mmCIF file of C-alpha atoms in Angstrom:
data_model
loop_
_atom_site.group_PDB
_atom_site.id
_atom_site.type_symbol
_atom_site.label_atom_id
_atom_site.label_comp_id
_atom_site.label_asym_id
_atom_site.label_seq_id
_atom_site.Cartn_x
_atom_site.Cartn_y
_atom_site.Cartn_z
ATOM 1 C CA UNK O 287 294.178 139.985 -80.718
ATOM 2 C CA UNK O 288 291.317 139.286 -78.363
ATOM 3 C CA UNK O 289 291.164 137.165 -75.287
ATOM 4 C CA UNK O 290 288.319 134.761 -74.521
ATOM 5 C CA UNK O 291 287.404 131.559 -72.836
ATOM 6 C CA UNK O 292 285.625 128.884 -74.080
ATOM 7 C CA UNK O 293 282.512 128.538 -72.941
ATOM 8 C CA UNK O 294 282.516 124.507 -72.262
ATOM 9 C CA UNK O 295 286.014 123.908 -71.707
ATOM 10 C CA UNK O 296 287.887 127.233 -70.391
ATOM 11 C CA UNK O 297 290.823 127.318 -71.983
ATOM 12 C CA UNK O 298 291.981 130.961 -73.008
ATOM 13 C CA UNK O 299 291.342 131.269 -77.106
ATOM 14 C CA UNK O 300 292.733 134.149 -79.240
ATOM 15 C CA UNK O 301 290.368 135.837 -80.922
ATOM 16 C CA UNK O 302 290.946 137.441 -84.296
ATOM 17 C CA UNK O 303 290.055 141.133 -84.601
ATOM 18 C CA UNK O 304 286.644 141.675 -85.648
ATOM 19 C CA UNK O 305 285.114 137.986 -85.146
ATOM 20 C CA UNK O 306 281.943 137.496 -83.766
ATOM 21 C CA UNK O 307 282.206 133.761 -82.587
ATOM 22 C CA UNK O 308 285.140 131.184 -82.303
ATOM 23 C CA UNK O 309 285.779 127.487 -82.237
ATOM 24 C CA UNK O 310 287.666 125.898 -79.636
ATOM 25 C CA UNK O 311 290.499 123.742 -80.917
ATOM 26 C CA UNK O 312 290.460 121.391 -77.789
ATOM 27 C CA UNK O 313 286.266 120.614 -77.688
ATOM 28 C CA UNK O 314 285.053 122.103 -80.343
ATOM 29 C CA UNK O 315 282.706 123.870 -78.621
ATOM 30 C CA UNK O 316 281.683 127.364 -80.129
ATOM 31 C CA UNK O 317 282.233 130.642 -77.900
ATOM 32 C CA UNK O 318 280.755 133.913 -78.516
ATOM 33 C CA UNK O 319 283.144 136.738 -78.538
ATOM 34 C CA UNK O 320 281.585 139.358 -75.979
ATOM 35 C CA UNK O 321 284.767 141.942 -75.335
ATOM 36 C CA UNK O 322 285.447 144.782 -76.825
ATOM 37 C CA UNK O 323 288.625 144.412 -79.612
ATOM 38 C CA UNK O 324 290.286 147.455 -77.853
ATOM 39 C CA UNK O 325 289.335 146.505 -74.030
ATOM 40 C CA UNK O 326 290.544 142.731 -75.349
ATOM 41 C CA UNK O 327 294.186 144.267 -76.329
ATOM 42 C CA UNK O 328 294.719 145.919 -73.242
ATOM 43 C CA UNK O 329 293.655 142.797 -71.456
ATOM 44 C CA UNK O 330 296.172 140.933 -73.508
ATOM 45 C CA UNK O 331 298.729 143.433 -72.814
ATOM 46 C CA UNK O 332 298.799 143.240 -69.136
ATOM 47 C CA UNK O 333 298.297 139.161 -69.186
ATOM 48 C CA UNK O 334 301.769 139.331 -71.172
ATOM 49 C CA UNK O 335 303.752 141.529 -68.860
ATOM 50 C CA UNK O 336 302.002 139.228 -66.169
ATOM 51 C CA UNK O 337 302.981 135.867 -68.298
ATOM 52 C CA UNK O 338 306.586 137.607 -68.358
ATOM 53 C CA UNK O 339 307.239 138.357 -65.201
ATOM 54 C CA UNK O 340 305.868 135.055 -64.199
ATOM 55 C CA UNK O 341 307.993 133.117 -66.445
ATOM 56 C CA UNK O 342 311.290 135.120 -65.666
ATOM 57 C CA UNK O 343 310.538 134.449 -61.761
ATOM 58 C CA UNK O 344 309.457 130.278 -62.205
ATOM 59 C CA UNK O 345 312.533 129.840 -64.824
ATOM 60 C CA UNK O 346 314.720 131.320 -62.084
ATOM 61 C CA UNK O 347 312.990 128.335 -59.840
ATOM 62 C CA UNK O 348 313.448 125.866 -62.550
ATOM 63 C CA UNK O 349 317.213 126.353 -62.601
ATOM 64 C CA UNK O 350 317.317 126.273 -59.370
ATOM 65 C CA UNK O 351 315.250 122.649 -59.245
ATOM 66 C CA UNK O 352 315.034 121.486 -62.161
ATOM 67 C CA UNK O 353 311.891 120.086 -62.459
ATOM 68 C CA UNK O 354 309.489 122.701 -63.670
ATOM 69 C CA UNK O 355 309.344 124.754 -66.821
ATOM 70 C CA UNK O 356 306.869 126.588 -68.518
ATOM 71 C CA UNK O 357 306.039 127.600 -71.848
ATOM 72 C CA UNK O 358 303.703 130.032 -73.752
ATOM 73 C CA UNK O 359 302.653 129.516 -77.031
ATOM 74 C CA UNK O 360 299.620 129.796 -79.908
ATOM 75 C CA UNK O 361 298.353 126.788 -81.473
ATOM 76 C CA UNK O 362 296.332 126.634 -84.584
ATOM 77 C CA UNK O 363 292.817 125.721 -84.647
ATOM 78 C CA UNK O 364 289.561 125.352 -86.417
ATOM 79 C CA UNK O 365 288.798 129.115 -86.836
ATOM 80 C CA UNK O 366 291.145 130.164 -84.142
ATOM 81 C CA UNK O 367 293.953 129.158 -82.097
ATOM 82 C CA UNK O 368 294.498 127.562 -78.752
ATOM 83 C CA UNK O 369 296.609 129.825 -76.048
ATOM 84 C CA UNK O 370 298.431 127.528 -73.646
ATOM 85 C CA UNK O 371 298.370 128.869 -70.301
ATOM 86 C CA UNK O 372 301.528 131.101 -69.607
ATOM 87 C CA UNK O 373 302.632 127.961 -67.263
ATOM 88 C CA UNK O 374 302.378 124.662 -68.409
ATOM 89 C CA UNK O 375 304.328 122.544 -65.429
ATOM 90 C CA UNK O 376 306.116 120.017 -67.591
ATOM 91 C CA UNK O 377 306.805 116.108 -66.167
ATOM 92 C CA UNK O 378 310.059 115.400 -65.615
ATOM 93 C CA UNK O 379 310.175 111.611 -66.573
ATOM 94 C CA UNK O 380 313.232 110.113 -68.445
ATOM 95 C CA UNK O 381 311.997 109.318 -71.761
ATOM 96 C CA UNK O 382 312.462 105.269 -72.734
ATOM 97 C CA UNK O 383 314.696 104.105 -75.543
ATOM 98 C CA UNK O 384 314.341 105.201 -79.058
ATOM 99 C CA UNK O 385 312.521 102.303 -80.831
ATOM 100 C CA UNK O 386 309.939 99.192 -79.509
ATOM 101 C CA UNK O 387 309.418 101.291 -76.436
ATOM 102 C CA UNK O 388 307.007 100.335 -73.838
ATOM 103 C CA UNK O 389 305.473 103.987 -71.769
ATOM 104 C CA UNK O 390 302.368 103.542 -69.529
ATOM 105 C CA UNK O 391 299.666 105.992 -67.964
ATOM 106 C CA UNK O 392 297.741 104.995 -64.966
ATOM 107 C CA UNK O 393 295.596 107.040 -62.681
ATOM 108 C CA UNK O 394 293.763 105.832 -59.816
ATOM 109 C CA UNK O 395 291.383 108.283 -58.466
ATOM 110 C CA UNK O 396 289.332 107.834 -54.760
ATOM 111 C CA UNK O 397 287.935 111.123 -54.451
ATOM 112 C CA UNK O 398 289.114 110.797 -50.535
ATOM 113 C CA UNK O 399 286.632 112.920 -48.018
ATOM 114 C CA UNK O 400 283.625 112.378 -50.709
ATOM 115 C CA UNK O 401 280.643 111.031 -50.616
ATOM 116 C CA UNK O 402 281.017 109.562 -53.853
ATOM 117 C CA UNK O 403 284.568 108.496 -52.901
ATOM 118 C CA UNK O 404 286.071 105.113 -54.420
ATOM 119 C CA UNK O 405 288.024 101.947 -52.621
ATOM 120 C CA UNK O 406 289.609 100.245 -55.162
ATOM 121 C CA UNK O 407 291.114 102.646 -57.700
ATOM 122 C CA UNK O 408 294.635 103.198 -55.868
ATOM 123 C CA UNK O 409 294.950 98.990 -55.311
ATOM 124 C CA UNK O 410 293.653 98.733 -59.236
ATOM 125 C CA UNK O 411 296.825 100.856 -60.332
ATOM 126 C CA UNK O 412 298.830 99.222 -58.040
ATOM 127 C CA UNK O 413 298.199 95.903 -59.417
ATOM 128 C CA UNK O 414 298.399 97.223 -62.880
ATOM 129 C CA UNK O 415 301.973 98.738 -62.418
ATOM 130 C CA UNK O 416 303.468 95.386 -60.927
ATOM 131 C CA UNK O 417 301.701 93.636 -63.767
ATOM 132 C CA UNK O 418 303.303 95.444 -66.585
ATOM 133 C CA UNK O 419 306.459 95.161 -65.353
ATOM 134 C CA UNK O 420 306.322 91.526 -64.246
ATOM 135 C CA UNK O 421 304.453 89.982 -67.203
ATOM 136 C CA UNK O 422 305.303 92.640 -69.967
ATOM 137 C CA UNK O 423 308.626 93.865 -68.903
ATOM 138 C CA UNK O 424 307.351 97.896 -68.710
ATOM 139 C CA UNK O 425 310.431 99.700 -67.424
ATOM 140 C CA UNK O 426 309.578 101.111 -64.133
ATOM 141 C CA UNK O 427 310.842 104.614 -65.520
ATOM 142 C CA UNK O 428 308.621 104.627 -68.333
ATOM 143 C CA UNK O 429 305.256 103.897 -66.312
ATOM 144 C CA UNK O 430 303.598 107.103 -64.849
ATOM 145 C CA UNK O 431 301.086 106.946 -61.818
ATOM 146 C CA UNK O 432 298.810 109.462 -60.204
ATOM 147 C CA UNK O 433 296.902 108.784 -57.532
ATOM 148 C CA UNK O 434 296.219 110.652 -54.384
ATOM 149 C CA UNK O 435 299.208 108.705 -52.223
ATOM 150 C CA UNK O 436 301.468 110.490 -54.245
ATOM 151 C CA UNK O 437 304.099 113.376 -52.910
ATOM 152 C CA UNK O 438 305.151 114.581 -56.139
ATOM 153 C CA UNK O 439 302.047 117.646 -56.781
ATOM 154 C CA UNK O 440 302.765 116.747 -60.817
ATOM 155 C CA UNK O 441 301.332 113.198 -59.670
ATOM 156 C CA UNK O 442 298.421 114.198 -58.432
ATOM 157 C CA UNK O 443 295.243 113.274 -60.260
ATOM 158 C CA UNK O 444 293.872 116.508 -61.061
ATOM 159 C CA UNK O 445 292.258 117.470 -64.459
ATOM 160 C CA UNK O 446 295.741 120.001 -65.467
ATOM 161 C CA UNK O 447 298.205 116.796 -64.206
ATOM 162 C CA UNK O 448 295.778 113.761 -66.233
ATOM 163 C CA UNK O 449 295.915 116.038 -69.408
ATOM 164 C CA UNK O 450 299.939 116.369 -69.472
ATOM 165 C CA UNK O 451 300.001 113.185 -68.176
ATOM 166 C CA UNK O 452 298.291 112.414 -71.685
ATOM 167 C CA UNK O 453 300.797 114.739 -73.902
ATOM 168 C CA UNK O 454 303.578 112.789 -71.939
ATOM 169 C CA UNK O 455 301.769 109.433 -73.035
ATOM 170 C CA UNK O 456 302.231 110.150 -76.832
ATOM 171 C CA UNK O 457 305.275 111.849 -76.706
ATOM 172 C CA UNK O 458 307.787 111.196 -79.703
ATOM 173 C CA UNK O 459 305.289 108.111 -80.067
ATOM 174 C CA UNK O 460 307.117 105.897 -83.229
ATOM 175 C CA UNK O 461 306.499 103.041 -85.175
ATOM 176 C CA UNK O 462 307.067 99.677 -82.769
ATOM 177 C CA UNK O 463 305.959 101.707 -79.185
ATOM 178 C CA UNK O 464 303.735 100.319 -76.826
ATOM 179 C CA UNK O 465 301.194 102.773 -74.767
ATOM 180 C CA UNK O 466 298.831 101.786 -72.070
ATOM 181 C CA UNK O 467 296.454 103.868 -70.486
ATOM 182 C CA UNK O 468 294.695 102.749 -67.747
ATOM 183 C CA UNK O 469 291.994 105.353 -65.357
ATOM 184 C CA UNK O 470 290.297 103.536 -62.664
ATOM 185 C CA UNK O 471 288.070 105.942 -60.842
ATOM 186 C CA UNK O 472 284.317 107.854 -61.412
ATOM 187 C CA UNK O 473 282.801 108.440 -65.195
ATOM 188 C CA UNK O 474 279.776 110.237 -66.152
ATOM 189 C CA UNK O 475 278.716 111.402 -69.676
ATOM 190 C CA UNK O 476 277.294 115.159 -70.735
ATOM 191 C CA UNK O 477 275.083 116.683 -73.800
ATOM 192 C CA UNK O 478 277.115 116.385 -77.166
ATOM 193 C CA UNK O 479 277.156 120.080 -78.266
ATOM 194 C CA UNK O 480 279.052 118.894 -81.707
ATOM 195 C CA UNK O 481 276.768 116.125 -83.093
ATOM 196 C CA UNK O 482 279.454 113.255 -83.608
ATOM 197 C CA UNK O 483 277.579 111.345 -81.163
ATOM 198 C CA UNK O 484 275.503 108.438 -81.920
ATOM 199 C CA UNK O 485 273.868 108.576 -78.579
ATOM 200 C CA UNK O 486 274.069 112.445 -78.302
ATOM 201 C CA UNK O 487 276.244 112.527 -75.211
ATOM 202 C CA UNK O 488 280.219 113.065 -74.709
ATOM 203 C CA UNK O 489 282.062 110.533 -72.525
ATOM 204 C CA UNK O 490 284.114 111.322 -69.695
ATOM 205 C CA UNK O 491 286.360 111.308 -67.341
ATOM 206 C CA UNK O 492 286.088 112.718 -63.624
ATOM 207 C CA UNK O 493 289.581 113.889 -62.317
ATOM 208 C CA UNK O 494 290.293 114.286 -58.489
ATOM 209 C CA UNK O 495 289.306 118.275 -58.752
ATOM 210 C CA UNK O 496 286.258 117.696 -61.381
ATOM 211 C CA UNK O 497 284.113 119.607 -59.293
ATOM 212 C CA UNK O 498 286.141 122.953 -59.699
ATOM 213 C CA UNK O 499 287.804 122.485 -63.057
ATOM 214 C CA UNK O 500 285.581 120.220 -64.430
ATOM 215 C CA UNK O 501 285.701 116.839 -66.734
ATOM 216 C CA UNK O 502 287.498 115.625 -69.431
ATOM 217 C CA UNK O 503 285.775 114.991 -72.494
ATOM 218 C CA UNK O 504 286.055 111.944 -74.712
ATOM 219 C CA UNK O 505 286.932 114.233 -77.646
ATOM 220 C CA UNK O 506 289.782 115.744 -76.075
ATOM 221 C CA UNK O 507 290.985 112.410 -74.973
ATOM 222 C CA UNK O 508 291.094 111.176 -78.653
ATOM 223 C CA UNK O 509 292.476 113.903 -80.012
ATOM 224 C CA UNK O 510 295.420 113.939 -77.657
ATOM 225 C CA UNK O 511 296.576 109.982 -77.497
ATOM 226 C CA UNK O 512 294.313 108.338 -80.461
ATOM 227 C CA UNK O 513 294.648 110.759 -83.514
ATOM 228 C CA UNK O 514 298.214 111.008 -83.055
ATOM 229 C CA UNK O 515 299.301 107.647 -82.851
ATOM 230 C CA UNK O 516 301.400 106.600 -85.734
ATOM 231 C CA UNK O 517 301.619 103.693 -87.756
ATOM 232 C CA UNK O 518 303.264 100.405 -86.237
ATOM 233 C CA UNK O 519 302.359 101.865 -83.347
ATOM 234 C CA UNK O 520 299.411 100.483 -80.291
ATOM 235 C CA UNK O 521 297.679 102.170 -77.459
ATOM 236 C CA UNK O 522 295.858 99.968 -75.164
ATOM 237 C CA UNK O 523 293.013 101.360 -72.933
ATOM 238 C CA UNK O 524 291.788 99.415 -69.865
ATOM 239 C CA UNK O 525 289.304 102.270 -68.663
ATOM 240 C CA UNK O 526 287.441 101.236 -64.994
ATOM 241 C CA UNK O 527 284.586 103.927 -64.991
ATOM 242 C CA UNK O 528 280.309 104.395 -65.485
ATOM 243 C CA UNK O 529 279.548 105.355 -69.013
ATOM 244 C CA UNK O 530 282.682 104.368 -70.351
ATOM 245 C CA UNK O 531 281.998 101.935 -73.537
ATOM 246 C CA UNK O 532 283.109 104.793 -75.777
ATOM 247 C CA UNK O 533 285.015 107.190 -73.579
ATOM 248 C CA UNK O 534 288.230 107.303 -76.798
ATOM 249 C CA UNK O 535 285.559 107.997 -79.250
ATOM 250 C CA UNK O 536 286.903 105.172 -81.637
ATOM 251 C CA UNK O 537 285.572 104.521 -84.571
ATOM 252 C CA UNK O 538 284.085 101.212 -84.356
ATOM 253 C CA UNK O 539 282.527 99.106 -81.313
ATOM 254 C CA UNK O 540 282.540 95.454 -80.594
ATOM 255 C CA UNK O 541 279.726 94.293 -78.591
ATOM 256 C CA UNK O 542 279.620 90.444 -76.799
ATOM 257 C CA UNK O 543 276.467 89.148 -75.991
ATOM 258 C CA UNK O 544 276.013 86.355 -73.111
ATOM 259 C CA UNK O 545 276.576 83.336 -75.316
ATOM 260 C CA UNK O 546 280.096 85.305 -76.534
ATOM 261 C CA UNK O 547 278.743 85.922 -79.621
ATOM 262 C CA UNK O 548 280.090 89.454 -80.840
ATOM 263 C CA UNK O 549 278.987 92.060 -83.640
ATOM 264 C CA UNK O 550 281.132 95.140 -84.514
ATOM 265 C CA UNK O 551 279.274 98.821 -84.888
ATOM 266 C CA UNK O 552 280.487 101.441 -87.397
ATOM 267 C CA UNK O 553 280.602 104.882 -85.075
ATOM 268 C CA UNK O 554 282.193 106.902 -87.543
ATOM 269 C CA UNK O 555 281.096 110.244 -87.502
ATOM 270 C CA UNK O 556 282.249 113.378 -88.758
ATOM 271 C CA UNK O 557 285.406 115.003 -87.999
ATOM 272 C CA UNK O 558 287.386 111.654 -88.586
ATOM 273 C CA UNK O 559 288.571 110.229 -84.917
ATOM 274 C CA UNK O 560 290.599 107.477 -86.187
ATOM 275 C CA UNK O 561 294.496 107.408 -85.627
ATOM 276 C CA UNK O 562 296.949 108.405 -88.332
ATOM 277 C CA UNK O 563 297.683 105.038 -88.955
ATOM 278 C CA UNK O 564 298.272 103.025 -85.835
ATOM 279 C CA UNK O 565 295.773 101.024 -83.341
ATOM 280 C CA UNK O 566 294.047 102.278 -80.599
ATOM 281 C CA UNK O 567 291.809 99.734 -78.487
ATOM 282 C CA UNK O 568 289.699 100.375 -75.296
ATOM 283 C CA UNK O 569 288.248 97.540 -72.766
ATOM 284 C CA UNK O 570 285.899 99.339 -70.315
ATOM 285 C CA UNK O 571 284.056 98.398 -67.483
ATOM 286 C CA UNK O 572 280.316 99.249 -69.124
ATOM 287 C CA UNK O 573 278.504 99.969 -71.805
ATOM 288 C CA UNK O 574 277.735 104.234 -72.214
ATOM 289 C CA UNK O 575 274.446 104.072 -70.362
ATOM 290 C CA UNK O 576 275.721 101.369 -67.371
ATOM 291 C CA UNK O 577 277.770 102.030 -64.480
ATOM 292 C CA UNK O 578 280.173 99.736 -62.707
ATOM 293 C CA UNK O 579 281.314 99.180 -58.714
ATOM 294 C CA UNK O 580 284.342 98.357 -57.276
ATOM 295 C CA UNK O 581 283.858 95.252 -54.892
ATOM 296 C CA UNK O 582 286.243 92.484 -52.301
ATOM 297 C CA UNK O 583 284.587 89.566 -54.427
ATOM 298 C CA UNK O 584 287.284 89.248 -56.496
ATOM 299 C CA UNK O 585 290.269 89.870 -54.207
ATOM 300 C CA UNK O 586 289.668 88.558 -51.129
ATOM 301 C CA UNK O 587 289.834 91.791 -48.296
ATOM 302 C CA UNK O 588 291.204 94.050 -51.238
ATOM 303 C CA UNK O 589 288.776 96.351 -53.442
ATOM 304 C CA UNK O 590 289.793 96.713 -56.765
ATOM 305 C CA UNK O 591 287.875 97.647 -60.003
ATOM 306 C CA UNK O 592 286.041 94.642 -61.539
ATOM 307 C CA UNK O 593 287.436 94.836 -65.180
ATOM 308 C CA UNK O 594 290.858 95.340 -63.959
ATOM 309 C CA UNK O 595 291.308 92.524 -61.998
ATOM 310 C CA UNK O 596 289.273 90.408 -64.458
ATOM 311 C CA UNK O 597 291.731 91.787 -67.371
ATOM 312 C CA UNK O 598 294.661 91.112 -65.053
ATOM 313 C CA UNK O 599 293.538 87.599 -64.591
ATOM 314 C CA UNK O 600 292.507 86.648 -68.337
ATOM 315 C CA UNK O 601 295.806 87.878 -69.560
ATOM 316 C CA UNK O 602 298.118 86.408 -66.549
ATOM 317 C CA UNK O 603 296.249 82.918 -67.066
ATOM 318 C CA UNK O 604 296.101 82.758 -70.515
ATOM 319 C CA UNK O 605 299.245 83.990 -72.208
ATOM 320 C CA UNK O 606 298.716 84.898 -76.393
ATOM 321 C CA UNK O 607 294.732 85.104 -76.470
ATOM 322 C CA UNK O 608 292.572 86.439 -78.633
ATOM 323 C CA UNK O 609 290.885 90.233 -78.117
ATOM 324 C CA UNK O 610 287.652 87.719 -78.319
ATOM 325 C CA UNK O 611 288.538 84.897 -76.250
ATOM 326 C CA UNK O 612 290.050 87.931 -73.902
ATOM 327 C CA UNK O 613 286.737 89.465 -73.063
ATOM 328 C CA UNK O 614 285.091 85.477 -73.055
ATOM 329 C CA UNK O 615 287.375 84.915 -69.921
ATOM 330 C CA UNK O 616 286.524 88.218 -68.575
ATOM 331 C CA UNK O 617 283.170 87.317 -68.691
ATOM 332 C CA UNK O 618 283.763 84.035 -66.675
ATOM 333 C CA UNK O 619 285.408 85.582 -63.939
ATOM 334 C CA UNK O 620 282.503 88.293 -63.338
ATOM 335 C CA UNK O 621 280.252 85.244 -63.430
ATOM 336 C CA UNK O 622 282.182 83.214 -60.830
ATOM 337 C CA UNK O 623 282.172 85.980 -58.355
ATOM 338 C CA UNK O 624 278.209 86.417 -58.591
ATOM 339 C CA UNK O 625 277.695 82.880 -58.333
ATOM 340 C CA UNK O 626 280.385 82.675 -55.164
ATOM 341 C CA UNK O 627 282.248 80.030 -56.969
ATOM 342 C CA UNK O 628 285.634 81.903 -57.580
ATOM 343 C CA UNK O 629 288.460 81.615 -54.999
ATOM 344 C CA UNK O 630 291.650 84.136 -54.618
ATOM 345 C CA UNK O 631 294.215 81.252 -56.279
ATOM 346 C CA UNK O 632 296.981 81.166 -58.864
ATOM 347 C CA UNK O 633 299.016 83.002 -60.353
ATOM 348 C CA UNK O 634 296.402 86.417 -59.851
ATOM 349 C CA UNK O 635 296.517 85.342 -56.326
ATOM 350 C CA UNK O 636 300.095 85.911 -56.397
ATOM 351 C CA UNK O 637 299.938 89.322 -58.227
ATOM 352 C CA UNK O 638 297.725 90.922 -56.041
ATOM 353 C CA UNK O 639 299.313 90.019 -52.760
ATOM 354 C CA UNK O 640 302.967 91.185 -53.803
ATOM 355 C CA UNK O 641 301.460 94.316 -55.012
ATOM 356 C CA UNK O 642 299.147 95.426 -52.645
ATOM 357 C CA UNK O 643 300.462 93.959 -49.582
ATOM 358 C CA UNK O 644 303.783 93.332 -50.642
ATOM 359 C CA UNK O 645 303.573 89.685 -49.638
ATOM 360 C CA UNK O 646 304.146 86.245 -50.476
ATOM 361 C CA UNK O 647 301.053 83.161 -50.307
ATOM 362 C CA UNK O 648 300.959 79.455 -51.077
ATOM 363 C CA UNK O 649 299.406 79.418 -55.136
ATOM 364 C CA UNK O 650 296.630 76.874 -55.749
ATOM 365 C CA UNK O 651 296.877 75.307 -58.624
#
């Protein structure tokens, strides 16, 4: 079989002898097939003994280390099938307990030594760690972070780490599990090639190395944490970026006005993006045409990302509210800090101190 990449994405796809075209099992994107079947299988050849010798050389490292693997295999697509790439660096995290487990994703991105670098995503994931753990009793084990303070090169927030970062997310997801994924950093949206759009863009999401390797596309996020998720089981998505109202590709919409008065809209399109029987929610920052800031008017010196220190405070002040009354109190708090009327107090106060500066203040009440 043939070798070719796709020609949004650029993952390797194996081509079927004798096709003309093929469709990409991770976008969806349609690539023309432009080798030569007999040019392809030589290709293939050598990118086997390659992928070989590779493997036998990093499995050699792995037992030496043991914290990288790799593995090679076809999966089946629409028209085609997906080749992983002969080394797929595999995270190394102790998976939680068996049933009512509680896993968490969250990537802070700054884009440090750009221009369109970022303050407040590494203090936004910060905050959002020691508030899982402190309010909703997240093992620290089971809560991944990648930002760009991290050591650990699987930690880094690069487009390859975020998208096993993702597989990890879902992993040997069952009925009673908890998920949270939560990206603080830049968004931006591109043409919808597939027509499941109502707006006739794709979300996304801009990893540390976008500019290389590129973005990562709302339809590849749903298809890799929402359409898997069983029933009894609930992802939570607290998404900080431009353009990111619909950035899961769920099926429906809820949209608040000023006055908190809210209407749902039906974004069903074809293929089906719904889960296979559990829920999936996403709170983000702005609608798919806005764009959103991070600012110090919310926490004192510190930047952080305004919807995740306005979800942090709604939820730490008002234990057991509503999704509705959840993005009412959101609301206030953006409203405060425009009008200068909000002070650093309270319990959020105390949250943001301990985890950003690892200190203790008087609370307010």
């Amino acid at each position: 079989m043939a070798i070719e990449n796709c020609s949004r994405c650029g993952v390797q796809l194996v081509v079927p002898q004798d096709a003309q075209t093929i469709r990409c099992a991770v976008c969806q994107a349609i690539t023309r097939v432009h080798s030569y079947y007999p040019l392809a299988q030589a290709r293939e050849s050598a990118t086997r003994f390659t992928s070989g010798l590779i493997s036998m050389v990093s499995s050699n490292i792995s037992g030496m280390t043991g914290s990288v693997s790799s593995s090679s295999y076809p999966v089946p697509g629409y028209g085609g099938y997906y080749a992983q790439p002969p080394i797929r660096p595999v995270l190394q995290l102790p998976l939680p307990s068996m049933h009512g487990r509680k896993r968490a994703l969250l990537c802070g991105v700054s884009y440090r030594g750009k221009s369109y670098k970022i303050k407040g995503s590494i203090n936004d994931v910060k905050c959002m760690r020691y508030f899982l753990v402190e309010k909703f009793g997240f093992p620290n084990d089971s809560i991944l972070m990648l930002t760009e303070d991290e050591t650990n090169p699987l930690k880094i927030p690069t487009k390859e780490n975020i998208r096993l970062a993702l597989r990890w997310l879902v992993q040997g997801c069952q009925p009673g599990d908890s998920l949270v994924f939560h990206f603080s950093g830049h968004g931006s949206k591109q043409l919808d090639y597939d027509m499941d759009e109502v707006d006739g863009f794709d979300e996304t999401l801009c990893p540390l190395d976008y500019e290389t390797r590129g973005m990562i596309v709302d339809d590849e996020i749903n298809a890799t944490i929402v359409r898997p998720l069983p029933q009894g089981a609930t992802l939570h998505a607290i998404i900080d970026a431009c353009y990111s109202q619909t950035v899961l590709d769920l099926p429906f919409v809820c949209r608040m006005n000023r006055e908190g008065y809210y209407t749902w809209e039906d974004q069903t399109r074809s293929p089906y993006k719904g889960t296979s029987g559990g829920l999936a929610f996403c709170i983000s920052a702005c609608d798919d045409n806005q764009t959103s800031v991070d600012t110090t008017a919310l926490a004192g010196n510190a930047s952080t990302g305004a919807l995740t220190y306005c979800f942090i405070q709604a939820v730490q002040n008002e234990p057991g509210l509503t999704y509705g009354r959840l993005l009412n109190s959101m609301r206030q708090v953006i409203r405060g800090a425009k009008t200068g009327g909000l002070r650093l107090n309270g319990p959020i106060a105390a949250l943001v101190n301990k985890a950003l500066f690892n200190t203790e203040i008087t609370q307010v009440c």
